[in-house]
Amino acid sequence: MNLYTSLLRTGVPAAAGWLVAVALRHGLDLDATAVTGVLTPVATFTYYGVFRLAEEHLSPRLGWLLGYARPPKYEVPALTLPRT
């Protein structure tokens, strides 16, 4: 389930960032290369950052805007020292 959660929470901001960048492109006179190379990663990072902070500080229910209501939890295996 953590793999699904992490993929979903990566894909949704990427799609939202792309949509925001395309929408901004219509308001600005930019070519497709500028949108792909600059605006899409910036919009994706901003979208993820805003809603991740909102999820953390306002309400965990805002996590749905990232595709899943909870951040993935990764299990850390217990490390043991080898015996010699």
CSV table of C-alpha atoms in Angstrom, one decimal, residues 9-83:
chain,number,residue,atom,x,y,z
A,9,ARG,CA,1.0,11.4,-4.1
A,10,THR,CA,3.6,12.0,-6.7
A,11,GLY,CA,1.4,11.7,-9.7
A,12,VAL,CA,-1.4,13.9,-8.6
A,13,PRO,CA,0.9,17.0,-8.0
A,14,ALA,CA,2.6,16.3,-11.3
A,15,ALA,CA,-0.7,16.3,-13.1
A,16,ALA,CA,-1.9,19.4,-11.2
A,17,GLY,CA,1.4,21.2,-11.9
A,18,TRP,CA,1.1,20.4,-15.6
A,19,LEU,CA,-2.5,21.7,-15.7
A,20,VAL,CA,-1.5,24.9,-13.8
A,21,ALA,CA,1.5,25.4,-16.2
A,22,VAL,CA,-0.7,25.0,-19.2
A,23,ALA,CA,-3.3,27.4,-17.8
A,24,LEU,CA,-0.5,29.9,-17.1
A,25,ARG,CA,0.8,29.5,-20.6
A,26,HIS,CA,-2.5,30.9,-22.0
A,27,GLY,CA,-2.2,34.0,-19.8
A,28,LEU,CA,1.5,34.4,-20.7
A,29,ASP,CA,3.0,34.5,-24.1
A,30,LEU,CA,5.3,31.4,-23.7
A,31,ASP,CA,6.2,28.6,-26.0
A,32,ALA,CA,5.8,25.0,-25.2
A,33,THR,CA,9.4,24.5,-24.3
A,34,ALA,CA,9.3,27.1,-21.6
A,35,VAL,CA,6.2,25.5,-20.1
A,36,THR,CA,7.7,22.0,-20.1
A,37,GLY,CA,11.1,23.1,-18.9
A,38,VAL,CA,10.3,25.7,-16.3
A,39,LEU,CA,6.7,26.2,-15.4
A,40,THR,CA,5.7,22.6,-15.0
A,41,PRO,CA,8.3,21.7,-12.3
A,42,VAL,CA,7.8,25.0,-10.5
A,43,ALA,CA,4.0,24.6,-10.5
A,44,THR,CA,4.3,21.0,-9.4
A,45,PHE,CA,6.7,21.8,-6.5
A,46,THR,CA,4.5,24.7,-5.4
A,47,TYR,CA,1.3,22.6,-5.5
A,48,TYR,CA,2.8,19.8,-3.5
A,49,GLY,CA,4.4,22.2,-1.0
A,50,VAL,CA,1.3,24.2,-0.4
A,51,PHE,CA,-1.0,21.2,0.1
A,52,ARG,CA,1.6,19.2,2.1
A,53,LEU,CA,2.0,22.2,4.5
A,54,ALA,CA,-1.8,22.6,4.7
A,55,GLU,CA,-2.2,18.9,5.4
A,56,GLU,CA,0.4,19.1,8.2
A,57,HIS,CA,-0.7,22.4,9.8
A,58,LEU,CA,-4.4,22.8,9.0
A,59,SER,CA,-6.1,19.5,8.5
A,60,PRO,CA,-5.0,16.0,7.5
A,61,ARG,CA,-8.1,15.8,5.3
A,62,LEU,CA,-6.4,18.2,2.9
A,63,GLY,CA,-4.2,15.3,1.9
A,64,TRP,CA,-6.9,14.2,-0.6
A,65,LEU,CA,-5.7,17.1,-2.8
A,66,LEU,CA,-2.4,15.2,-3.1
A,67,GLY,CA,-4.3,12.0,-4.2
A,68,TYR,CA,-4.4,10.2,-0.8
A,69,ALA,CA,-5.3,11.5,2.6
A,70,ARG,CA,-2.2,10.1,4.4
A,71,PRO,CA,1.4,10.4,3.6
A,72,PRO,CA,3.1,7.0,3.0
A,73,LYS,CA,4.8,5.4,6.0
A,74,TYR,CA,7.9,3.5,5.4
A,75,GLU,CA,8.9,0.7,7.8
A,76,VAL,CA,12.5,1.0,9.0
A,77,PRO,CA,14.0,-2.5,9.5
A,78,ALA,CA,15.7,-3.0,12.8
A,79,LEU,CA,19.4,-3.0,12.2
A,80,THR,CA,21.6,-5.5,14.1
A,81,LEU,CA,25.3,-5.5,14.4
A,82,PRO,CA,27.0,-8.6,12.9
A,83,ARG,CA,28.7,-10.8,15.4
